[in-house]
Amino acid sequence: MVVRAPMPGTIISVNFKVGDSVKAGDVLFILESMKIKNEIKAPQDGKIKEILVTEGQYVKRRDTLVDIEE
Amino acid sequence: MLERILDFFSFTGFAHLYWGNVVMLLVGGLLIYLAIRKQYEPLLLLPIGFGVILANLPVTGLLVTGSETELGGLLYYLGLGVKLAIFPPIIFLGIGALTDFTPLLANPKTFFLGAAAQIGIFATLFGALALGFSLSEAGSIGIIGGADGPTAIYTSALLAPHLLGPVAIAAYSYMAMVPIIQPPIMRLLTTKRERAIVMEESRCVSRLELILFPIVVTVLVVLLLPKAAPLIGMLMFGNLLREAGVVERLARTAGGALINIVTIFLCVCVGSMMGAEAVLSVKILEIFALGIIAFAFGTAGGVLIGKLMCWLTGGKVNPLIGAAGVSAVPMAARVVHVEGQRANPENFLLQHAMGPNVAGVIGSAAVAGLLISFLT
């Protein structure tokens, strides 16, 4: 399943790499939007298949951030 | 020799300084302290604070009125941009170029929240009348509830120029304090369950809609409220520059260099209108008290209409977003987001709150047009 940006902003932290296992609720990214830092969490357990953003990248709402393999 | 020293002293500002100036110099210093140390609206309070200091240094001639035969002071000429209500619409041009109306268009019903939050303006207007202010003064004070600096300055310049300084400072000070003023009211009027409501993703907005929006709003609002034309017209023109996608240079200038240059002059001039004689003769404490009432009523009005929408939609609208309708872009939307996350960490209300937030800008400018139409 893919995780999308809930709002536009800048990715200021990517907390994992491809192949890492994550649990539901793990913080995947910190997305800064209008000076507010937002934690983007894993919606389910799984393994990181593909990361589509890098630190410092500006994302629009609904942009895909990561693909998680169940 | 002593006589010459005394003669020299009489030409200095020290000889003409009186206690009122000293009080206002301290006020100017306080505003600069709040800007630098507390980071309260530093882009605004710092130049305003310095303007207060400049205006309260005696015998500078900075504010001397110019005429055809006499050269006026620097701040007199710069201040004409405020007194003739030129600077606020130019600031609005820049705000328009910086504002994304997508959240409002994606969820048009949030426009009602932006309108509801303007109730603070009218509540304060009646409060000011009860305290003995004249009708035009009451309108000028009430507009503080619009939580929009340029709108407050524009309205005050036309309705009650003698109150412009205190009204502008009250408006900007309270905007800086939105994160302190709003949350208790929001919590008081909502349940934790309501605050935790996660709103559905909004629909996508087409480019055509974004281009048509500023044109349609200008035509409709200005036909309805012609006196709102300078603010609404410039706001929407700036937004059209942004959304047209073919005049990026103009949009960048309007939302960057131009708005910054005019902000410098506007704020220094607003500060310079805080001369001791002018300020200490008006009921400044009443103005500040009414200003906070304006913010509180505006927040409450927005949240209560948000609750009504929540009920009408079967719990799909988080009533907190109504609080963003006071404008104060984007602080009020940030406060909504933070309060929403406090109730439910998975709640991302920022974009949803931006709808009423930008609607509040249009709403307060429209109410300013209404007040100017009826009170001048």
Short mmCIF file of C-alpha atoms in Angstrom, two decimals:
data_model
loop_
_atom_site.label_atom_id
_atom_site.label_comp_id
_atom_site.label_asym_id
_atom_site.label_seq_id
_atom_site.Cartn_x
_atom_site.Cartn_y
_atom_site.Cartn_z
CA MET A 1 0.00 0.00 0.00
CA VAL A 2 1.12 3.56 -0.62
CA VAL A 3 1.27 6.41 1.90
CA ARG A 4 0.36 9.83 0.51
CA ALA A 5 1.09 13.34 1.77
CA PRO A 6 -1.90 14.61 3.80
CA MET A 7 -0.99 18.20 2.96
CA PRO A 8 1.58 20.15 0.97
CA GLY A 9 4.91 20.74 2.66
CA THR A 10 8.59 19.86 2.84
CA ILE A 11 9.92 16.47 3.87
CA ILE A 12 12.45 17.33 6.55
CA SER A 13 13.19 13.80 7.74
CA VAL A 14 13.05 10.30 6.24
CA ASN A 15 13.35 7.78 9.08
CA PHE A 16 13.95 4.47 7.23
CA LYS A 17 15.40 2.94 4.04
CA VAL A 18 14.25 0.48 1.40
CA GLY A 19 13.96 -3.04 2.83
CA ASP A 20 13.36 -1.88 6.43
CA SER A 21 10.49 -3.47 8.32
CA VAL A 22 8.02 -1.07 9.89
CA LYS A 23 5.14 -1.49 12.31
CA ALA A 24 1.83 0.35 12.20
CA GLY A 25 2.31 3.69 13.95
CA ASP A 26 6.04 3.99 13.25
CA VAL A 27 6.96 7.52 12.20
CA LEU A 28 8.06 7.32 8.56
CA PHE A 29 8.53 11.00 7.71
CA ILE A 30 8.42 14.43 9.26
CA LEU A 31 6.54 16.75 6.94
CA GLU A 32 6.80 20.45 7.65
CA SER A 33 3.86 22.51 6.48
CA MET A 34 3.41 26.17 7.35
CA LYS A 35 6.02 25.88 10.11
CA ILE A 36 4.24 22.90 11.71
CA LYS A 37 6.11 19.62 11.92
CA ASN A 38 3.80 16.66 11.23
CA GLU A 39 4.59 13.02 11.82
CA ILE A 40 3.57 10.77 8.93
CA LYS A 41 3.07 7.29 10.37
CA ALA A 42 2.92 3.81 8.88
CA PRO A 43 -0.72 2.75 8.54
CA GLN A 44 0.14 -0.96 8.79
CA ASP A 45 2.97 -3.41 9.39
CA GLY A 46 5.15 -4.18 6.38
CA LYS A 47 8.41 -3.81 4.52
CA ILE A 48 9.50 -0.65 2.70
CA LYS A 49 9.36 -1.39 -1.00
CA GLU A 50 10.07 2.04 -2.51
CA ILE A 51 10.68 5.55 -1.18
CA LEU A 52 9.56 8.23 -3.60
CA VAL A 53 10.76 11.37 -1.79
CA THR A 54 14.00 12.68 -0.33
CA GLU A 55 14.77 15.02 2.56
CA GLY A 56 14.26 18.65 1.60
CA GLN A 57 11.80 17.79 -1.17
CA TYR A 58 8.57 19.78 -1.44
CA VAL A 59 5.52 17.59 -1.86
CA LYS A 60 1.99 18.41 -2.87
CA ARG A 61 -1.08 17.01 -1.17
CA ARG A 62 -1.73 13.39 -2.19
CA ASP A 63 1.78 12.91 -3.60
CA THR A 64 2.92 9.36 -2.96
CA LEU A 65 5.65 9.25 -0.34
CA VAL A 66 6.35 5.55 0.12
CA ASP A 67 5.21 2.11 -1.00
CA ILE A 68 4.89 -0.44 1.80
CA GLU A 69 4.74 -4.15 1.04
CA GLU A 70 2.54 -6.21 3.36
CA MET B 1 29.63 80.03 28.40
CA LEU B 2 26.86 78.53 30.57
CA GLU B 3 24.36 80.59 28.63
CA ARG B 4 25.64 79.09 25.37
CA ILE B 5 25.40 75.59 26.76
CA LEU B 6 21.83 76.27 27.89
CA ASP B 7 21.10 77.80 24.50
CA PHE B 8 22.43 74.68 22.79
CA PHE B 9 20.44 72.48 25.19
CA SER B 10 17.23 74.29 24.30
CA PHE B 11 17.69 73.23 20.67
CA THR B 12 18.05 69.56 21.54
CA GLY B 13 15.25 67.07 21.84
CA PHE B 14 16.01 66.63 25.55
CA ALA B 15 14.66 70.09 26.32
CA HIS B 16 11.34 69.24 24.65
CA LEU B 17 10.93 65.70 25.89
CA TYR B 18 7.94 65.24 28.21
CA TRP B 19 6.65 62.23 30.16
CA GLY B 20 4.25 61.22 27.41
CA ASN B 21 7.14 60.85 24.96
CA VAL B 22 9.04 58.75 27.48
CA VAL B 23 6.03 56.44 27.95
CA MET B 24 5.71 56.01 24.20
CA LEU B 25 9.46 55.44 23.76
CA LEU B 26 9.06 52.58 26.24
CA VAL B 27 6.05 51.29 24.28
CA GLY B 28 8.16 51.38 21.09
CA GLY B 29 10.91 49.52 22.91
CA LEU B 30 8.39 46.96 24.18
CA LEU B 31 7.11 46.29 20.64
CA ILE B 32 10.69 45.80 19.40
CA TYR B 33 11.36 43.49 22.36
CA LEU B 34 8.24 41.43 21.57
CA ALA B 35 9.30 41.24 17.92
CA ILE B 36 12.89 40.15 18.59
CA ARG B 37 12.69 38.20 21.83
CA LYS B 38 9.21 36.68 21.62
CA GLN B 39 9.05 36.67 17.80
CA TYR B 40 5.52 38.10 17.91
CA GLU B 41 4.81 39.18 14.33
CA PRO B 42 8.40 40.49 13.97
CA LEU B 43 7.95 41.61 10.37
CA LEU B 44 5.29 44.01 11.57
CA LEU B 45 5.95 44.86 15.21
CA LEU B 46 9.62 45.71 14.66
CA PRO B 47 9.04 48.49 12.10
CA ILE B 48 5.95 49.66 14.02
CA GLY B 49 8.00 49.83 17.23
CA PHE B 50 10.73 51.84 15.54
CA GLY B 51 8.10 54.13 14.03
CA VAL B 52 6.75 54.76 17.56
CA ILE B 53 10.25 55.71 18.70
CA LEU B 54 10.81 58.06 15.74
CA ALA B 55 7.46 59.77 16.30
CA ASN B 56 8.20 60.44 19.95
CA LEU B 57 11.58 62.08 19.54
CA PRO B 58 10.75 65.80 19.79
CA VAL B 59 11.55 68.61 17.33
CA THR B 60 12.62 66.27 14.51
CA GLY B 61 10.08 67.66 12.09
CA LEU B 62 9.57 64.15 10.70
CA LEU B 63 5.81 64.49 10.91
CA VAL B 64 5.46 68.15 9.93
CA THR B 65 2.62 68.59 7.46
CA GLY B 66 3.84 69.66 4.05
CA SER B 67 2.20 72.25 1.85
CA GLU B 68 2.81 73.95 -1.49
CA THR B 69 5.21 76.39 0.15
CA GLU B 70 6.56 74.39 3.12
CA LEU B 71 8.49 71.15 2.89
CA GLY B 72 6.94 68.52 5.15
CA GLY B 73 8.62 65.77 7.17
CA LEU B 74 9.67 62.41 5.73
CA LEU B 75 7.14 60.47 7.76
CA TYR B 76 4.39 62.90 6.78
CA TYR B 77 4.93 62.11 3.09
CA LEU B 78 5.33 58.37 3.66
CA GLY B 79 2.26 58.48 5.90
CA LEU B 80 0.15 59.71 3.01
CA GLY B 81 0.25 56.13 1.75
CA VAL B 82 -1.63 55.17 4.90
CA LYS B 83 -3.88 58.23 5.24
CA LEU B 84 -4.92 58.06 1.59
CA ALA B 85 -5.48 54.30 2.02
CA ILE B 86 -3.00 53.35 -0.71
CA PHE B 87 -0.67 50.98 1.14
CA PRO B 88 -3.23 48.45 2.47
CA PRO B 89 -4.63 47.59 -1.00
CA ILE B 90 -1.06 47.16 -2.30
CA ILE B 91 -0.38 44.78 0.59
CA PHE B 92 -3.55 42.95 -0.41
CA LEU B 93 -2.20 42.63 -3.94
CA GLY B 94 0.78 40.78 -2.46
CA ILE B 95 -1.40 38.69 -0.14
CA GLY B 96 -3.49 37.67 -3.14
CA ALA B 97 -0.35 36.59 -4.98
CA LEU B 98 0.63 34.48 -1.96
CA THR B 99 -2.77 32.96 -1.22
CA ASP B 100 -3.87 29.56 -2.43
CA PHE B 101 -7.66 29.46 -2.53
CA THR B 102 -7.67 25.74 -3.40
CA PRO B 103 -8.84 24.62 0.09
CA LEU B 104 -11.78 27.02 -0.09
CA LEU B 105 -12.76 25.94 -3.61
CA ALA B 106 -12.34 22.29 -2.68
CA ASN B 107 -14.84 22.73 0.12
CA PRO B 108 -16.92 25.83 -0.70
CA LYS B 109 -19.23 25.45 2.29
CA THR B 110 -16.32 26.54 4.49
CA PHE B 111 -16.97 30.02 3.08
CA PHE B 112 -19.81 30.28 5.61
CA LEU B 113 -17.31 29.75 8.42
CA GLY B 114 -15.23 32.67 7.12
CA ALA B 115 -18.36 34.78 7.10
CA ALA B 116 -19.57 33.62 10.54
CA ALA B 117 -16.31 34.56 12.21
CA GLN B 118 -16.88 38.19 11.21
CA ILE B 119 -19.53 38.36 13.93
CA GLY B 120 -16.74 39.59 16.21
CA ILE B 121 -16.60 42.82 14.21
CA PHE B 122 -20.27 43.59 14.83
CA ALA B 123 -20.24 42.48 18.47
CA THR B 124 -17.33 44.85 19.11
CA LEU B 125 -18.94 47.65 17.16
CA PHE B 126 -21.93 47.57 19.51
CA GLY B 127 -19.61 47.24 22.52
CA ALA B 128 -17.70 50.33 21.42
CA LEU B 129 -20.94 52.26 20.95
CA ALA B 130 -21.97 51.28 24.48
CA LEU B 131 -18.65 52.66 25.77
CA GLY B 132 -19.37 56.02 24.19
CA PHE B 133 -17.33 55.86 21.01
CA SER B 134 -18.88 57.49 17.95
CA LEU B 135 -20.32 55.30 15.20
CA SER B 136 -17.32 55.72 12.88
CA GLU B 137 -14.91 55.12 15.80
CA ALA B 138 -16.87 51.99 16.76
CA GLY B 139 -16.60 50.70 13.19
CA SER B 140 -12.88 51.36 13.22
CA ILE B 141 -12.44 49.47 16.51
CA GLY B 142 -14.78 46.66 15.48
CA ILE B 143 -12.70 45.88 12.41
CA ILE B 144 -9.96 44.62 14.77
CA GLY B 145 -12.17 41.51 14.91
CA GLY B 146 -11.46 40.96 11.23
CA ALA B 147 -7.99 39.86 12.40
CA ASP B 148 -6.49 41.35 9.29
CA GLY B 149 -3.94 44.15 9.64
CA PRO B 150 -4.25 45.84 6.23
CA THR B 151 -8.05 45.71 6.43
CA ALA B 152 -8.00 47.26 9.90
CA ILE B 153 -5.63 50.03 8.76
CA TYR B 154 -7.61 50.71 5.60
CA THR B 155 -10.93 50.92 7.45
CA SER B 156 -9.52 53.01 10.27
CA ALA B 157 -7.86 55.43 7.85
CA LEU B 158 -11.23 56.10 6.26
CA LEU B 159 -13.49 55.95 9.34
CA ALA B 160 -11.43 57.27 12.27
CA PRO B 161 -7.88 58.27 11.29
CA HIS B 162 -7.11 59.46 14.84
CA LEU B 163 -7.53 55.86 16.08
CA LEU B 164 -5.40 54.32 13.34
CA GLY B 165 -2.28 53.75 15.41
CA PRO B 166 -3.93 52.05 18.42
CA VAL B 167 -6.29 50.04 16.19
CA ALA B 168 -3.43 48.76 14.02
CA ILE B 169 -1.29 47.85 17.00
CA ALA B 170 -4.20 46.12 18.75
CA ALA B 171 -4.97 44.17 15.56
CA TYR B 172 -1.38 43.03 15.02
CA SER B 173 -0.79 42.31 18.71
CA TYR B 174 -3.88 40.12 18.98
CA MET B 175 -3.05 38.36 15.73
CA ALA B 176 0.29 37.45 17.27
CA MET B 177 -1.59 36.16 20.30
CA VAL B 178 -4.05 34.00 18.34
CA PRO B 179 -2.37 30.81 19.68
CA ILE B 180 -3.10 32.05 23.22
CA ILE B 181 -6.55 33.60 22.72
CA GLN B 182 -8.25 30.98 20.57
CA PRO B 183 -7.60 27.53 22.14
CA PRO B 184 -9.53 28.07 25.42
CA ILE B 185 -12.58 29.28 23.47
CA MET B 186 -12.31 26.38 21.02
CA ARG B 187 -12.10 23.83 23.85
CA LEU B 188 -14.93 25.46 25.76
CA LEU B 189 -17.33 25.23 22.82
CA THR B 190 -16.47 21.74 21.54
CA THR B 191 -16.28 18.24 22.92
CA LYS B 192 -13.13 16.15 22.59
CA ARG B 193 -15.03 13.84 20.25
CA GLU B 194 -15.85 16.74 17.95
CA ARG B 195 -12.26 17.99 17.99
CA ALA B 196 -11.04 14.52 17.06
CA ILE B 197 -13.16 14.32 13.88
CA VAL B 198 -10.99 13.46 10.87
CA MET B 199 -12.33 15.22 7.81
CA GLU B 200 -12.53 13.49 4.46
CA GLU B 201 -10.12 14.41 1.71
CA SER B 202 -11.42 17.32 -0.30
CA ARG B 203 -12.06 17.14 -4.03
CA CYS B 204 -9.47 18.22 -6.61
CA VAL B 205 -9.78 21.75 -7.94
CA SER B 206 -9.17 22.45 -11.63
CA ARG B 207 -6.92 25.21 -12.96
CA LEU B 208 -9.92 26.80 -14.70
CA GLU B 209 -11.72 27.11 -11.35
CA LEU B 210 -8.66 28.73 -9.78
CA ILE B 211 -8.43 31.25 -12.63
CA LEU B 212 -12.14 32.05 -12.68
CA PHE B 213 -12.43 32.38 -8.88
CA PRO B 214 -10.68 35.78 -8.48
CA ILE B 215 -12.57 37.24 -11.43
CA VAL B 216 -15.97 36.01 -10.28
CA VAL B 217 -15.38 37.07 -6.64
CA THR B 218 -14.28 40.54 -7.74
CA VAL B 219 -17.32 41.08 -9.92
CA LEU B 220 -19.84 39.70 -7.41
CA VAL B 221 -18.44 41.26 -4.22
CA VAL B 222 -17.72 44.65 -5.77
CA LEU B 223 -21.17 44.80 -7.36
CA LEU B 224 -22.63 44.01 -3.94
CA LEU B 225 -20.27 46.21 -1.91
CA PRO B 226 -18.64 48.81 -4.18
CA LYS B 227 -16.61 50.29 -1.29
CA ALA B 228 -14.82 46.96 -0.87
CA ALA B 229 -13.35 47.35 -4.36
CA PRO B 230 -9.84 48.54 -3.38
CA LEU B 231 -9.25 45.62 -0.99
CA ILE B 232 -11.12 42.85 -2.80
CA GLY B 233 -10.00 44.07 -6.23
CA MET B 234 -6.32 44.10 -5.33
CA LEU B 235 -6.54 40.80 -3.40
CA MET B 236 -8.14 39.05 -6.33
CA PHE B 237 -5.90 40.73 -8.92
CA GLY B 238 -2.86 39.45 -7.03
CA ASN B 239 -4.42 36.00 -6.92
CA LEU B 240 -5.11 36.07 -10.66
CA LEU B 241 -1.43 36.91 -11.25
CA ARG B 242 -0.59 33.79 -9.26
CA GLU B 243 -3.09 31.42 -10.82
CA ALA B 244 -2.83 32.62 -14.42
CA GLY B 245 0.51 30.86 -14.68
CA VAL B 246 1.75 33.20 -17.42
CA VAL B 247 2.96 36.19 -15.40
CA GLU B 248 5.10 34.48 -12.81
CA ARG B 249 7.47 37.48 -12.62
CA LEU B 250 4.61 39.80 -11.69
CA ALA B 251 3.21 37.36 -9.14
CA ARG B 252 6.66 36.90 -7.59
CA THR B 253 7.19 40.65 -7.37
CA ALA B 254 3.73 41.32 -5.90
CA GLY B 255 4.10 38.58 -3.30
CA GLY B 256 7.77 39.27 -2.60
CA ALA B 257 9.62 42.55 -3.12
CA LEU B 258 6.55 44.76 -3.44
CA ILE B 259 4.73 43.49 -0.35
CA ASN B 260 7.95 43.70 1.68
CA ILE B 261 8.73 47.27 0.59
CA VAL B 262 5.20 48.47 1.29
CA THR B 263 5.13 46.60 4.61
CA ILE B 264 8.22 48.52 5.73
CA PHE B 265 6.67 51.89 4.90
CA LEU B 266 3.21 50.96 6.15
CA CYS B 267 4.42 49.72 9.51
CA VAL B 268 6.86 52.56 10.18
CA CYS B 269 4.09 55.01 9.35
CA VAL B 270 1.56 53.21 11.56
CA GLY B 271 4.10 53.39 14.39
CA SER B 272 4.70 57.07 13.68
CA MET B 273 1.00 57.72 14.27
CA MET B 274 1.53 56.73 17.88
CA GLY B 275 2.74 60.15 18.97
CA ALA B 276 2.22 60.70 22.70
CA GLU B 277 -0.33 63.51 22.30
CA ALA B 278 -2.39 61.51 19.85
CA VAL B 279 -2.32 58.21 21.73
CA LEU B 280 -2.67 59.36 25.30
CA SER B 281 -5.73 61.42 24.43
CA VAL B 282 -7.73 58.43 23.16
CA LYS B 283 -9.24 55.68 25.26
CA ILE B 284 -6.51 53.22 24.40
CA LEU B 285 -7.26 50.69 27.13
CA GLU B 286 -10.88 50.46 25.97
CA ILE B 287 -9.70 49.89 22.40
CA PHE B 288 -7.42 47.03 23.49
CA ALA B 289 -10.17 45.51 25.66
CA LEU B 290 -12.67 45.71 22.81
CA GLY B 291 -10.08 44.22 20.46
CA ILE B 292 -9.78 41.05 22.51
CA ILE B 293 -13.58 40.80 22.71
CA ALA B 294 -13.64 41.06 18.93
CA PHE B 295 -11.23 38.13 18.58
CA ALA B 296 -13.09 36.04 21.14
CA PHE B 297 -16.51 36.61 19.53
CA GLY B 298 -15.10 35.96 16.05
CA THR B 299 -13.60 32.66 17.19
CA ALA B 300 -16.79 31.65 18.99
CA GLY B 301 -18.96 32.58 16.00
CA GLY B 302 -16.84 30.46 13.66
CA VAL B 303 -16.76 27.46 16.00
CA LEU B 304 -20.51 27.59 16.63
CA ILE B 305 -21.31 27.64 12.92
CA GLY B 306 -18.74 24.83 12.59
CA LYS B 307 -20.75 22.86 15.15
CA LEU B 308 -23.92 23.50 13.17
CA MET B 309 -22.19 22.24 10.00
CA CYS B 310 -20.93 19.22 11.93
CA TRP B 311 -24.50 18.42 12.94
CA LEU B 312 -25.95 19.06 9.46
CA THR B 313 -23.34 16.84 7.77
CA GLY B 314 -23.69 14.02 10.25
CA GLY B 315 -20.30 14.62 11.84
CA LYS B 316 -18.20 15.12 8.70
CA VAL B 317 -17.05 18.66 9.57
CA ASN B 318 -14.69 19.23 12.48
CA PRO B 319 -16.13 22.33 14.19
CA LEU B 320 -12.64 23.53 15.10
CA ILE B 321 -12.04 24.71 11.53
CA GLY B 322 -14.62 27.45 12.14
CA ALA B 323 -12.10 29.19 14.41
CA ALA B 324 -9.85 29.73 11.38
CA GLY B 325 -12.54 31.92 9.85
CA VAL B 326 -11.25 34.95 11.76
CA SER B 327 -8.53 35.18 9.04
CA ALA B 328 -5.15 35.87 10.77
CA VAL B 329 -3.67 33.77 7.96
CA PRO B 330 -2.13 31.30 8.54
CA MET B 331 -1.84 31.43 12.36
CA ALA B 332 -5.50 30.64 13.01
CA ALA B 333 -5.32 27.60 10.69
CA ARG B 334 -2.20 26.43 12.51
CA VAL B 335 -3.98 26.73 15.86
CA VAL B 336 -6.86 24.62 14.52
CA HIS B 337 -4.42 21.98 13.28
CA VAL B 338 -2.59 21.83 16.60
CA GLU B 339 -5.84 21.58 18.60
CA GLY B 340 -7.10 18.86 16.26
CA GLN B 341 -3.90 16.87 16.70
CA ARG B 342 -4.09 17.30 20.45
CA ALA B 343 -7.46 15.53 20.41
CA ASN B 344 -6.41 12.99 17.77
CA PRO B 345 -2.76 12.71 16.66
CA GLU B 346 -3.90 11.26 13.31
CA ASN B 347 -5.87 14.38 12.51
CA PHE B 348 -4.46 16.70 9.81
CA LEU B 349 -6.78 19.70 9.77
CA LEU B 350 -4.38 22.28 8.35
CA GLN B 351 -5.63 22.17 4.76
CA HIS B 352 -9.26 21.97 5.85
CA ALA B 353 -8.74 24.99 8.10
CA MET B 354 -7.16 26.99 5.28
CA GLY B 355 -10.58 27.11 3.55
CA PRO B 356 -12.31 29.21 6.20
CA ASN B 357 -9.02 30.98 6.89
CA VAL B 358 -8.74 32.45 3.37
CA ALA B 359 -12.52 32.93 3.30
CA GLY B 360 -12.03 35.07 6.41
CA VAL B 361 -9.76 37.42 4.44
CA ILE B 362 -12.46 37.92 1.84
CA GLY B 363 -15.10 38.16 4.59
CA SER B 364 -13.29 40.84 6.60
CA ALA B 365 -12.56 42.89 3.46
CA ALA B 366 -16.22 42.66 2.49
CA VAL B 367 -17.33 43.75 5.98
CA ALA B 368 -14.83 46.62 5.77
CA GLY B 369 -16.57 47.70 2.56
CA LEU B 370 -19.92 47.43 4.31
CA LEU B 371 -18.77 49.57 7.27
CA ILE B 372 -17.21 52.18 5.00
CA SER B 373 -20.41 52.33 2.92
CA PHE B 374 -22.64 52.94 5.91
CA LEU B 375 -20.41 54.90 8.29
CA THR B 376 -18.77 57.49 6.03
#
